[in-house]
Amino acid sequence: MPLTATGPLVTQAAAAHHAVAAFNVITLEHAEAVIEGAEAATSPVVLQISENAVKFHHGRPAPLARAAAEAAAHATVPVALHLDHVRSTDLLHLAADCGFTSVMFDAAHLPYEENVTATRTAATWAHRHGLWLEAELGQVGGKDGTGPLDAHAPGARTDPDEARAFVAATGVDALAVAVGTTHAMTSRTARLDHELLARLHDTLTVPLVLHGSSGLPDPELRRAVATGIAKVNIGTALNIAMTGAVRAHLAADPAAVDPRRYLAAGRSAMAAAVTALLGTLAPLTAR
C-alpha cells in the first residue's frame, strides 16, 4: 500500500491511548525486517532514517528513503517514513522531496531560547511543505557516543511548564520528552520517571514521544505507553539483533563470503525483534 503519513498515525494513537512504534533503519535490510515484523504483528509502523544514517550513506537521504518507500509500497500494514534527529537545516529542506511525511528536528542541545527560535523556524518551514514536525525538550543522552546526562543535571529532564511554553511558541506537532531513557542502550535496564511523564501528559496537548526505548524492559515500556507516550522510538534493539545473528552465522561458517547469507540471518533476527516489541505493545494498542 502507499506510504501512510506519520502525523495521523501518531495523533490517532494518542487519542486512543496507545502508541505507534517507530524503528530506525540504516540499511534496506533494516527496512525490510521492520515491515516483515510489523506484518507478522499486523501492526502499523514507522520507518525512521536518522541524520546519522544519512551521513553513513554519504550525506544523501534519497537512496535509502526511496528504497524504504518502495519496500513499504508492498506492505500489508500501514507504513510511514520519518526523518529522525535532524540538526542540519539543509537536510530538513530535502525531506519533502525524498518522500518523508514527518521530521524530528533536534535543537535540544541548544540553550532554551535558541532551541525555541530554531524549532519555530523549522516547524514553519515543515508545515508550509506539508510535513508533521516533532521536536525535543530536555536531552535524551547517548547520541554520537556521548554518555547519558545525570538525572539531576540542568536540562536533563523535560520541565512541564517549560514544555507547555515551548509547544506554544514553536507550533510543533509532537514533543520528545526526557524522562529517563538514553540512546544506544544495549541492556534493557532503564527506569522512567513516571510521575514526571504523567505531569507532562496532563500539561501538554500534543502527542508525546519517547526516544531511547531500546533500553526499557517490557513492563516499563508498557507503563510508559499507559502513562501517555504515543510514539515509541526503537533503534539499538534492531542493531543488537542483526549484529548477533551475523556474528553467529560467521562463527558457524568462518569460510562464508556471500553477504546474502549472513545478511539474511540478520534481517530475520531483526524481524523477530520487531514482532516481539510490537507484541509488547499489543495489549495497549488493542484498547
PDB file of C-alpha atoms in Angstrom:
ATOM      1  CA  MET A   1       0.000   0.000   0.000  1.00  0.00           C
ATOM      2  CA  PRO A   2       1.138   3.629  -0.433  1.00  0.00           C
ATOM      3  CA  LEU A   3       3.083   5.312   2.345  1.00  0.00           C
ATOM      4  CA  THR A   4       0.976   6.413   5.301  1.00  0.00           C
ATOM      5  CA  ALA A   5       1.539   9.843   6.844  1.00  0.00           C
ATOM      6  CA  THR A   6       3.157   9.758  10.278  1.00  0.00           C
ATOM      7  CA  GLY A   7       1.045  12.540  11.780  1.00  0.00           C
ATOM      8  CA  PRO A   8      -2.343  10.794  11.601  1.00  0.00           C
ATOM      9  CA  LEU A   9      -0.856   7.532  12.910  1.00  0.00           C
ATOM     10  CA  VAL A  10       0.538   9.257  15.990  1.00  0.00           C
ATOM     11  CA  THR A  11      -2.376  11.585  16.681  1.00  0.00           C
ATOM     12  CA  GLN A  12      -4.854   8.715  16.375  1.00  0.00           C
ATOM     13  CA  ALA A  13      -2.713   6.620  18.690  1.00  0.00           C
ATOM     14  CA  ALA A  14      -2.606   9.440  21.241  1.00  0.00           C
ATOM     15  CA  ALA A  15      -6.369   9.877  21.099  1.00  0.00           C
ATOM     16  CA  ALA A  16      -6.852   6.137  21.655  1.00  0.00           C
ATOM     17  CA  HIS A  17      -4.285   5.989  24.499  1.00  0.00           C
ATOM     18  CA  HIS A  18      -1.896   3.700  22.683  1.00  0.00           C
ATOM     19  CA  ALA A  19       1.401   4.084  20.814  1.00  0.00           C
ATOM     20  CA  VAL A  20       2.895   3.697  17.365  1.00  0.00           C
ATOM     21  CA  ALA A  21       6.296   2.011  17.221  1.00  0.00           C
ATOM     22  CA  ALA A  22       8.940   3.781  15.127  1.00  0.00           C
ATOM     23  CA  PHE A  23      12.073   1.842  14.177  1.00  0.00           C
ATOM     24  CA  ASN A  24      15.315   3.383  12.979  1.00  0.00           C
ATOM     25  CA  VAL A  25      16.625   1.867   9.756  1.00  0.00           C
ATOM     26  CA  ILE A  26      20.189   2.055   8.456  1.00  0.00           C
ATOM     27  CA  THR A  27      20.112  -0.374   5.534  1.00  0.00           C
ATOM     28  CA  LEU A  28      17.497  -1.779   3.189  1.00  0.00           C
ATOM     29  CA  GLU A  29      17.629  -4.964   5.273  1.00  0.00           C
ATOM     30  CA  HIS A  30      16.506  -2.936   8.295  1.00  0.00           C
ATOM     31  CA  ALA A  31      13.513  -1.577   6.391  1.00  0.00           C
ATOM     32  CA  GLU A  32      12.550  -4.991   5.050  1.00  0.00           C
ATOM     33  CA  ALA A  33      12.854  -6.507   8.518  1.00  0.00           C
ATOM     34  CA  VAL A  34      10.707  -3.843  10.158  1.00  0.00           C
ATOM     35  CA  ILE A  35       7.978  -4.315   7.572  1.00  0.00           C
ATOM     36  CA  GLU A  36       8.163  -8.119   7.850  1.00  0.00           C
ATOM     37  CA  GLY A  37       7.948  -7.916  11.634  1.00  0.00           C
ATOM     38  CA  ALA A  38       5.063  -5.448  11.515  1.00  0.00           C
ATOM     39  CA  GLU A  39       3.153  -7.637   9.080  1.00  0.00           C
ATOM     40  CA  ALA A  40       3.579 -10.620  11.401  1.00  0.00           C
ATOM     41  CA  ALA A  41       2.170  -8.499  14.222  1.00  0.00           C
ATOM     42  CA  THR A  42      -0.499  -6.945  11.954  1.00  0.00           C
ATOM     43  CA  SER A  43       0.544  -3.544  13.261  1.00  0.00           C
ATOM     44  CA  PRO A  44       1.206  -0.161  11.619  1.00  0.00           C
ATOM     45  CA  VAL A  45       4.773   1.019  11.883  1.00  0.00           C
ATOM     46  CA  VAL A  46       7.048   3.984  11.218  1.00  0.00           C
ATOM     47  CA  LEU A  47      10.370   3.627   9.405  1.00  0.00           C
ATOM     48  CA  GLN A  48      12.843   6.245  10.654  1.00  0.00           C
ATOM     49  CA  ILE A  49      16.037   7.368   8.946  1.00  0.00           C
ATOM     50  CA  SER A  50      18.261   9.485  11.168  1.00  0.00           C
ATOM     51  CA  GLU A  51      20.695  12.206  10.222  1.00  0.00           C
ATOM     52  CA  ASN A  52      23.474   9.850  11.336  1.00  0.00           C
ATOM     53  CA  ALA A  53      22.175   7.178   8.933  1.00  0.00           C
ATOM     54  CA  VAL A  54      22.142   9.758   6.156  1.00  0.00           C
ATOM     55  CA  LYS A  55      25.774  10.611   6.958  1.00  0.00           C
ATOM     56  CA  PHE A  56      26.598   6.901   6.716  1.00  0.00           C
ATOM     57  CA  HIS A  57      25.119   6.954   3.201  1.00  0.00           C
ATOM     58  CA  HIS A  58      27.464   9.754   2.114  1.00  0.00           C
ATOM     59  CA  GLY A  59      25.052  12.519   3.112  1.00  0.00           C
ATOM     60  CA  ARG A  60      22.408  11.530   0.567  1.00  0.00           C
ATOM     61  CA  PRO A  61      18.988  10.704   2.089  1.00  0.00           C
ATOM     62  CA  ALA A  62      17.191   9.857  -1.154  1.00  0.00           C
ATOM     63  CA  PRO A  63      18.580   6.378  -1.979  1.00  0.00           C
ATOM     64  CA  LEU A  64      17.666   4.787   1.353  1.00  0.00           C
ATOM     65  CA  ALA A  65      14.437   6.783   1.702  1.00  0.00           C
ATOM     66  CA  ARG A  66      13.222   5.760  -1.735  1.00  0.00           C
ATOM     67  CA  ALA A  67      14.218   2.143  -1.162  1.00  0.00           C
ATOM     68  CA  ALA A  68      12.294   2.151   2.130  1.00  0.00           C
ATOM     69  CA  ALA A  69       9.277   3.722   0.431  1.00  0.00           C
ATOM     70  CA  GLU A  70       9.367   1.089  -2.290  1.00  0.00           C
ATOM     71  CA  ALA A  71       9.509  -1.665   0.329  1.00  0.00           C
ATOM     72  CA  ALA A  72       6.561  -0.039   2.107  1.00  0.00           C
ATOM     73  CA  ALA A  73       4.571   0.011  -1.132  1.00  0.00           C
ATOM     74  CA  HIS A  74       4.378  -3.786  -0.945  1.00  0.00           C
ATOM     75  CA  ALA A  75       3.452  -3.918   2.754  1.00  0.00           C
ATOM     76  CA  THR A  76       0.133  -5.261   4.003  1.00  0.00           C
ATOM     77  CA  VAL A  77       0.136  -2.892   7.002  1.00  0.00           C
ATOM     78  CA  PRO A  78       0.334   0.930   7.117  1.00  0.00           C
ATOM     79  CA  VAL A  79       3.951   2.150   6.968  1.00  0.00           C
ATOM     80  CA  ALA A  80       5.105   5.744   7.422  1.00  0.00           C
ATOM     81  CA  LEU A  81       8.503   7.298   6.652  1.00  0.00           C
ATOM     82  CA  HIS A  82      10.103   9.701   9.144  1.00  0.00           C
ATOM     83  CA  LEU A  83      13.366  11.686   9.088  1.00  0.00           C
ATOM     84  CA  ASP A  84      14.839  11.478  12.583  1.00  0.00           C
ATOM     85  CA  HIS A  85      17.130  13.665  14.734  1.00  0.00           C
ATOM     86  CA  VAL A  86      17.765  16.338  12.143  1.00  0.00           C
ATOM     87  CA  ARG A  87      20.047  19.201  13.123  1.00  0.00           C
ATOM     88  CA  SER A  88      21.006  20.251   9.610  1.00  0.00           C
ATOM     89  CA  THR A  89      18.669  22.765   8.016  1.00  0.00           C
ATOM     90  CA  ASP A  90      19.914  21.657   4.601  1.00  0.00           C
ATOM     91  CA  LEU A  91      18.837  18.088   5.352  1.00  0.00           C
ATOM     92  CA  LEU A  92      15.470  19.285   6.681  1.00  0.00           C
ATOM     93  CA  HIS A  93      14.876  21.053   3.387  1.00  0.00           C
ATOM     94  CA  LEU A  94      15.425  17.794   1.476  1.00  0.00           C
ATOM     95  CA  ALA A  95      12.760  15.912   3.454  1.00  0.00           C
ATOM     96  CA  ALA A  96       9.692  16.535   1.335  1.00  0.00           C
ATOM     97  CA  ASP A  97      11.444  15.717  -1.941  1.00  0.00           C
ATOM     98  CA  CYS A  98      12.674  12.400  -0.537  1.00  0.00           C
ATOM     99  CA  GLY A  99       9.208  11.136   0.402  1.00  0.00           C
ATOM    100  CA  PHE A 100       9.258  11.772   4.149  1.00  0.00           C
ATOM    101  CA  THR A 101       5.947  12.827   5.682  1.00  0.00           C
ATOM    102  CA  SER A 102       7.440  13.889   9.009  1.00  0.00           C
ATOM    103  CA  VAL A 103      10.654  15.119  10.589  1.00  0.00           C
ATOM    104  CA  MET A 104      12.092  15.194  14.090  1.00  0.00           C
ATOM    105  CA  PHE A 105      14.038  18.465  14.293  1.00  0.00           C
ATOM    106  CA  ASP A 106      16.582  18.280  17.094  1.00  0.00           C
ATOM    107  CA  ALA A 107      17.743  21.546  18.651  1.00  0.00           C
ATOM    108  CA  ALA A 108      17.564  20.245  22.224  1.00  0.00           C
ATOM    109  CA  HIS A 109      21.322  20.649  22.616  1.00  0.00           C
ATOM    110  CA  LEU A 110      20.941  24.432  22.296  1.00  0.00           C
ATOM    111  CA  PRO A 111      20.042  26.847  25.109  1.00  0.00           C
ATOM    112  CA  TYR A 112      16.282  27.131  25.544  1.00  0.00           C
ATOM    113  CA  GLU A 113      15.717  30.384  23.646  1.00  0.00           C
ATOM    114  CA  GLU A 114      17.889  29.222  20.750  1.00  0.00           C
ATOM    115  CA  ASN A 115      16.022  25.919  20.711  1.00  0.00           C
ATOM    116  CA  VAL A 116      12.729  27.806  20.504  1.00  0.00           C
ATOM    117  CA  THR A 117      13.921  30.040  17.663  1.00  0.00           C
ATOM    118  CA  ALA A 118      15.434  27.208  15.616  1.00  0.00           C
ATOM    119  CA  THR A 119      12.490  24.879  16.178  1.00  0.00           C
ATOM    120  CA  ARG A 120       9.886  27.543  15.364  1.00  0.00           C
ATOM    121  CA  THR A 121      11.672  28.253  12.073  1.00  0.00           C
ATOM    122  CA  ALA A 122      11.821  24.526  11.293  1.00  0.00           C
ATOM    123  CA  ALA A 123       8.149  23.991  12.153  1.00  0.00           C
ATOM    124  CA  THR A 124       7.048  26.923   9.993  1.00  0.00           C
ATOM    125  CA  TRP A 125       9.012  25.550   7.045  1.00  0.00           C
ATOM    126  CA  ALA A 126       7.792  21.994   7.626  1.00  0.00           C
ATOM    127  CA  HIS A 127       4.133  22.958   7.810  1.00  0.00           C
ATOM    128  CA  ARG A 128       4.472  25.050   4.660  1.00  0.00           C
ATOM    129  CA  HIS A 129       5.679  21.906   2.903  1.00  0.00           C
ATOM    130  CA  GLY A 130       3.104  19.528   4.356  1.00  0.00           C
ATOM    131  CA  LEU A 131       5.368  17.876   6.926  1.00  0.00           C
ATOM    132  CA  TRP A 132       4.485  16.948  10.510  1.00  0.00           C
ATOM    133  CA  LEU A 133       7.207  18.093  12.907  1.00  0.00           C
ATOM    134  CA  GLU A 134       8.447  16.539  16.144  1.00  0.00           C
ATOM    135  CA  ALA A 135      10.920  18.322  18.433  1.00  0.00           C
ATOM    136  CA  GLU A 136      12.685  17.613  21.718  1.00  0.00           C
ATOM    137  CA  LEU A 137      12.911  19.477  25.012  1.00  0.00           C
ATOM    138  CA  GLY A 138      15.294  18.246  27.666  1.00  0.00           C
ATOM    139  CA  GLN A 139      18.009  15.916  26.431  1.00  0.00           C
ATOM    140  CA  VAL A 140      17.957  12.166  25.943  1.00  0.00           C
ATOM    141  CA  GLY A 141      21.696  11.388  26.137  1.00  0.00           C
ATOM    142  CA  GLY A 142      23.682   8.757  24.329  1.00  0.00           C
ATOM    143  CA  LYS A 143      23.743  10.172  20.792  1.00  0.00           C
ATOM    144  CA  ASP A 144      27.034  10.162  18.861  1.00  0.00           C
ATOM    145  CA  GLY A 145      28.804   8.202  21.584  1.00  0.00           C
ATOM    146  CA  THR A 146      28.071  10.697  24.355  1.00  0.00           C
ATOM    147  CA  GLY A 147      27.110   9.382  27.780  1.00  0.00           C
ATOM    148  CA  PRO A 148      23.749   9.850  29.458  1.00  0.00           C
ATOM    149  CA  LEU A 149      23.111  13.078  31.305  1.00  0.00           C
ATOM    150  CA  ASP A 150      22.986  12.920  35.078  1.00  0.00           C
ATOM    151  CA  ALA A 151      19.373  12.724  36.219  1.00  0.00           C
ATOM    152  CA  HIS A 152      19.770  15.974  38.133  1.00  0.00           C
ATOM    153  CA  ALA A 153      21.765  17.878  35.505  1.00  0.00           C
ATOM    154  CA  PRO A 154      20.147  21.086  34.231  1.00  0.00           C
ATOM    155  CA  GLY A 155      18.129  20.276  31.141  1.00  0.00           C
ATOM    156  CA  ALA A 156      18.368  16.536  31.613  1.00  0.00           C
ATOM    157  CA  ARG A 157      14.642  16.213  32.204  1.00  0.00           C
ATOM    158  CA  THR A 158      11.753  17.942  30.482  1.00  0.00           C
ATOM    159  CA  ASP A 159      10.052  20.540  32.682  1.00  0.00           C
ATOM    160  CA  PRO A 160       6.245  20.518  32.160  1.00  0.00           C
ATOM    161  CA  ASP A 161       5.752  24.290  32.388  1.00  0.00           C
ATOM    162  CA  GLU A 162       8.675  24.950  30.080  1.00  0.00           C
ATOM    163  CA  ALA A 163       7.356  22.291  27.704  1.00  0.00           C
ATOM    164  CA  ARG A 164       3.934  23.954  27.547  1.00  0.00           C
ATOM    165  CA  ALA A 165       5.554  27.300  26.699  1.00  0.00           C
ATOM    166  CA  PHE A 166       7.850  25.617  24.163  1.00  0.00           C
ATOM    167  CA  VAL A 167       4.982  23.951  22.301  1.00  0.00           C
ATOM    168  CA  ALA A 168       3.009  27.185  22.219  1.00  0.00           C
ATOM    169  CA  ALA A 169       5.997  29.198  20.994  1.00  0.00           C
ATOM    170  CA  THR A 170       7.130  26.769  18.298  1.00  0.00           C
ATOM    171  CA  GLY A 171       3.924  25.213  16.948  1.00  0.00           C
ATOM    172  CA  VAL A 172       5.381  21.693  16.898  1.00  0.00           C
ATOM    173  CA  ASP A 173       3.094  18.718  16.321  1.00  0.00           C
ATOM    174  CA  ALA A 174       4.678  16.349  18.867  1.00  0.00           C
ATOM    175  CA  LEU A 175       7.270  16.549  21.612  1.00  0.00           C
ATOM    176  CA  ALA A 176      10.008  14.078  22.511  1.00  0.00           C
ATOM    177  CA  VAL A 177      10.436  14.214  26.279  1.00  0.00           C
ATOM    178  CA  ALA A 178      13.372  13.330  28.505  1.00  0.00           C
ATOM    179  CA  VAL A 179      12.074  11.183  31.356  1.00  0.00           C
ATOM    180  CA  GLY A 180      14.876   8.701  31.961  1.00  0.00           C
ATOM    181  CA  THR A 181      15.836   6.890  28.755  1.00  0.00           C
ATOM    182  CA  THR A 182      19.169   7.049  26.956  1.00  0.00           C
ATOM    183  CA  HIS A 183      20.006   6.433  23.310  1.00  0.00           C
ATOM    184  CA  ALA A 184      22.125   3.437  22.309  1.00  0.00           C
ATOM    185  CA  MET A 185      21.500   1.363  25.444  1.00  0.00           C
ATOM    186  CA  THR A 186      22.478  -2.269  24.905  1.00  0.00           C
ATOM    187  CA  SER A 187      20.830  -3.505  28.114  1.00  0.00           C
ATOM    188  CA  ARG A 188      17.164  -3.143  28.996  1.00  0.00           C
ATOM    189  CA  THR A 189      17.696  -1.625  32.430  1.00  0.00           C
ATOM    190  CA  ALA A 190      16.364   1.941  32.089  1.00  0.00           C
ATOM    191  CA  ARG A 191      13.807   3.223  34.570  1.00  0.00           C
ATOM    192  CA  LEU A 192      11.480   6.108  33.800  1.00  0.00           C
ATOM    193  CA  ASP A 193      10.275   8.996  35.913  1.00  0.00           C
ATOM    194  CA  HIS A 194       6.621   8.054  35.551  1.00  0.00           C
ATOM    195  CA  GLU A 195       5.442  10.860  37.805  1.00  0.00           C
ATOM    196  CA  LEU A 196       7.101  13.407  35.516  1.00  0.00           C
ATOM    197  CA  LEU A 197       5.712  11.671  32.435  1.00  0.00           C
ATOM    198  CA  ALA A 198       2.194  11.833  33.876  1.00  0.00           C
ATOM    199  CA  ARG A 199       2.612  15.561  34.573  1.00  0.00           C
ATOM    200  CA  LEU A 200       3.818  16.153  31.028  1.00  0.00           C
ATOM    201  CA  HIS A 201       0.862  14.237  29.623  1.00  0.00           C
ATOM    202  CA  ASP A 202      -1.562  16.251  31.740  1.00  0.00           C
ATOM    203  CA  THR A 203       0.102  19.545  30.790  1.00  0.00           C
ATOM    204  CA  LEU A 204       0.547  19.169  27.033  1.00  0.00           C
ATOM    205  CA  THR A 205      -1.966  18.816  24.207  1.00  0.00           C
ATOM    206  CA  VAL A 206       0.456  17.405  21.613  1.00  0.00           C
ATOM    207  CA  PRO A 207       1.439  13.713  21.428  1.00  0.00           C
ATOM    208  CA  LEU A 208       4.454  12.666  23.492  1.00  0.00           C
ATOM    209  CA  VAL A 209       7.375  10.717  22.023  1.00  0.00           C
ATOM    210  CA  LEU A 210       9.859   8.501  23.843  1.00  0.00           C
ATOM    211  CA  HIS A 211      13.373   8.195  22.419  1.00  0.00           C
ATOM    212  CA  GLY A 212      15.859   5.551  23.554  1.00  0.00           C
ATOM    213  CA  SER A 213      13.171   2.927  24.101  1.00  0.00           C
ATOM    214  CA  SER A 214      15.518   0.007  23.384  1.00  0.00           C
ATOM    215  CA  GLY A 215      16.762   0.377  26.958  1.00  0.00           C
ATOM    216  CA  LEU A 216      13.370  -0.224  28.562  1.00  0.00           C
ATOM    217  CA  PRO A 217      12.262  -3.606  29.901  1.00  0.00           C
ATOM    218  CA  ASP A 218       8.781  -4.651  28.800  1.00  0.00           C
ATOM    219  CA  PRO A 219       6.933  -3.542  31.973  1.00  0.00           C
ATOM    220  CA  GLU A 220       8.489  -0.067  31.767  1.00  0.00           C
ATOM    221  CA  LEU A 221       7.622   0.177  28.088  1.00  0.00           C
ATOM    222  CA  ARG A 222       4.013  -0.780  28.706  1.00  0.00           C
ATOM    223  CA  ARG A 223       3.747   1.637  31.601  1.00  0.00           C
ATOM    224  CA  ALA A 224       5.223   4.465  29.517  1.00  0.00           C
ATOM    225  CA  VAL A 225       2.504   3.999  26.915  1.00  0.00           C
ATOM    226  CA  ALA A 226      -0.198   3.720  29.577  1.00  0.00           C
ATOM    227  CA  THR A 227       1.039   6.999  31.051  1.00  0.00           C
ATOM    228  CA  GLY A 228       0.791   8.884  27.768  1.00  0.00           C
ATOM    229  CA  ILE A 229       3.570   8.072  25.280  1.00  0.00           C
ATOM    230  CA  ALA A 230       2.116   7.924  21.747  1.00  0.00           C
ATOM    231  CA  LYS A 231       5.252   7.234  19.676  1.00  0.00           C
ATOM    232  CA  VAL A 232       7.941   4.815  20.815  1.00  0.00           C
ATOM    233  CA  ASN A 233      11.335   5.086  19.096  1.00  0.00           C
ATOM    234  CA  ILE A 234      13.463   1.937  18.830  1.00  0.00           C
ATOM    235  CA  GLY A 235      16.814   1.576  17.107  1.00  0.00           C
ATOM    236  CA  THR A 236      19.563  -0.152  19.063  1.00  0.00           C
ATOM    237  CA  ALA A 237      17.425  -3.253  19.672  1.00  0.00           C
ATOM    238  CA  LEU A 238      17.441  -3.940  15.932  1.00  0.00           C
ATOM    239  CA  ASN A 239      21.191  -3.473  15.677  1.00  0.00           C
ATOM    240  CA  ILE A 240      21.761  -5.864  18.576  1.00  0.00           C
ATOM    241  CA  ALA A 241      19.596  -8.478  16.854  1.00  0.00           C
ATOM    242  CA  MET A 242      21.251  -8.028  13.476  1.00  0.00           C
ATOM    243  CA  THR A 243      24.834  -7.992  14.749  1.00  0.00           C
ATOM    244  CA  GLY A 244      24.262 -11.020  16.969  1.00  0.00           C
ATOM    245  CA  ALA A 245      22.840 -13.038  14.101  1.00  0.00           C
ATOM    246  CA  VAL A 246      25.642 -12.050  11.726  1.00  0.00           C
ATOM    247  CA  ARG A 247      28.272 -12.926  14.340  1.00  0.00           C
ATOM    248  CA  ALA A 248      26.651 -16.303  14.962  1.00  0.00           C
ATOM    249  CA  HIS A 249      26.424 -17.076  11.248  1.00  0.00           C
ATOM    250  CA  LEU A 250      30.076 -16.219  10.603  1.00  0.00           C
ATOM    251  CA  ALA A 251      31.234 -18.102  13.684  1.00  0.00           C
ATOM    252  CA  ALA A 252      29.390 -21.201  12.476  1.00  0.00           C
ATOM    253  CA  ASP A 253      30.741 -20.818   8.942  1.00  0.00           C
ATOM    254  CA  PRO A 254      34.093 -18.975   9.013  1.00  0.00           C
ATOM    255  CA  ALA A 255      34.588 -19.579   5.285  1.00  0.00           C
ATOM    256  CA  ALA A 256      31.374 -17.742   4.338  1.00  0.00           C
ATOM    257  CA  VAL A 257      31.869 -14.909   1.848  1.00  0.00           C
ATOM    258  CA  ASP A 258      28.394 -14.400   0.364  1.00  0.00           C
ATOM    259  CA  PRO A 259      26.863 -11.448   2.277  1.00  0.00           C
ATOM    260  CA  ARG A 260      23.365 -12.569   1.353  1.00  0.00           C
ATOM    261  CA  ARG A 261      23.746 -15.498   3.736  1.00  0.00           C
ATOM    262  CA  TYR A 262      24.625 -13.543   6.851  1.00  0.00           C
ATOM    263  CA  LEU A 263      22.512 -10.504   5.947  1.00  0.00           C
ATOM    264  CA  ALA A 264      19.514 -12.814   5.602  1.00  0.00           C
ATOM    265  CA  ALA A 265      20.195 -14.114   9.099  1.00  0.00           C
ATOM    266  CA  GLY A 266      20.469 -10.555  10.392  1.00  0.00           C
ATOM    267  CA  ARG A 267      17.275  -9.491   8.652  1.00  0.00           C
ATOM    268  CA  SER A 268      15.337 -12.424  10.092  1.00  0.00           C
ATOM    269  CA  ALA A 269      16.611 -11.663  13.583  1.00  0.00           C
ATOM    270  CA  MET A 270      15.552  -8.024  13.275  1.00  0.00           C
ATOM    271  CA  ALA A 271      12.111  -9.008  12.012  1.00  0.00           C
ATOM    272  CA  ALA A 272      11.650 -11.277  15.028  1.00  0.00           C
ATOM    273  CA  ALA A 273      12.724  -8.446  17.331  1.00  0.00           C
ATOM    274  CA  VAL A 274      10.198  -6.106  15.723  1.00  0.00           C
ATOM    275  CA  THR A 275       7.376  -8.627  16.110  1.00  0.00           C
ATOM    276  CA  ALA A 276       8.291  -9.197  19.758  1.00  0.00           C
ATOM    277  CA  LEU A 277       8.414  -5.478  20.564  1.00  0.00           C
ATOM    278  CA  LEU A 278       5.098  -4.877  18.822  1.00  0.00           C
ATOM    279  CA  GLY A 279       3.696  -7.783  20.803  1.00  0.00           C
ATOM    280  CA  THR A 280       4.760  -5.995  23.989  1.00  0.00           C
ATOM    281  CA  LEU A 281       2.677  -3.011  22.901  1.00  0.00           C
ATOM    282  CA  ALA A 282      -0.228  -5.047  21.523  1.00  0.00           C
ATOM    283  CA  PRO A 283      -2.314  -5.227  24.748  1.00  0.00           C
ATOM    284  CA  LEU A 284      -2.146  -1.451  24.892  1.00  0.00           C
ATOM    285  CA  THR A 285      -2.802  -0.816  21.211  1.00  0.00           C
ATOM    286  CA  ALA A 286      -5.880  -3.039  21.367  1.00  0.00           C
ATOM    287  CA  ARG A 287      -7.621  -0.849  23.939  1.00  0.00           C
TER     288      ARG A 287
END
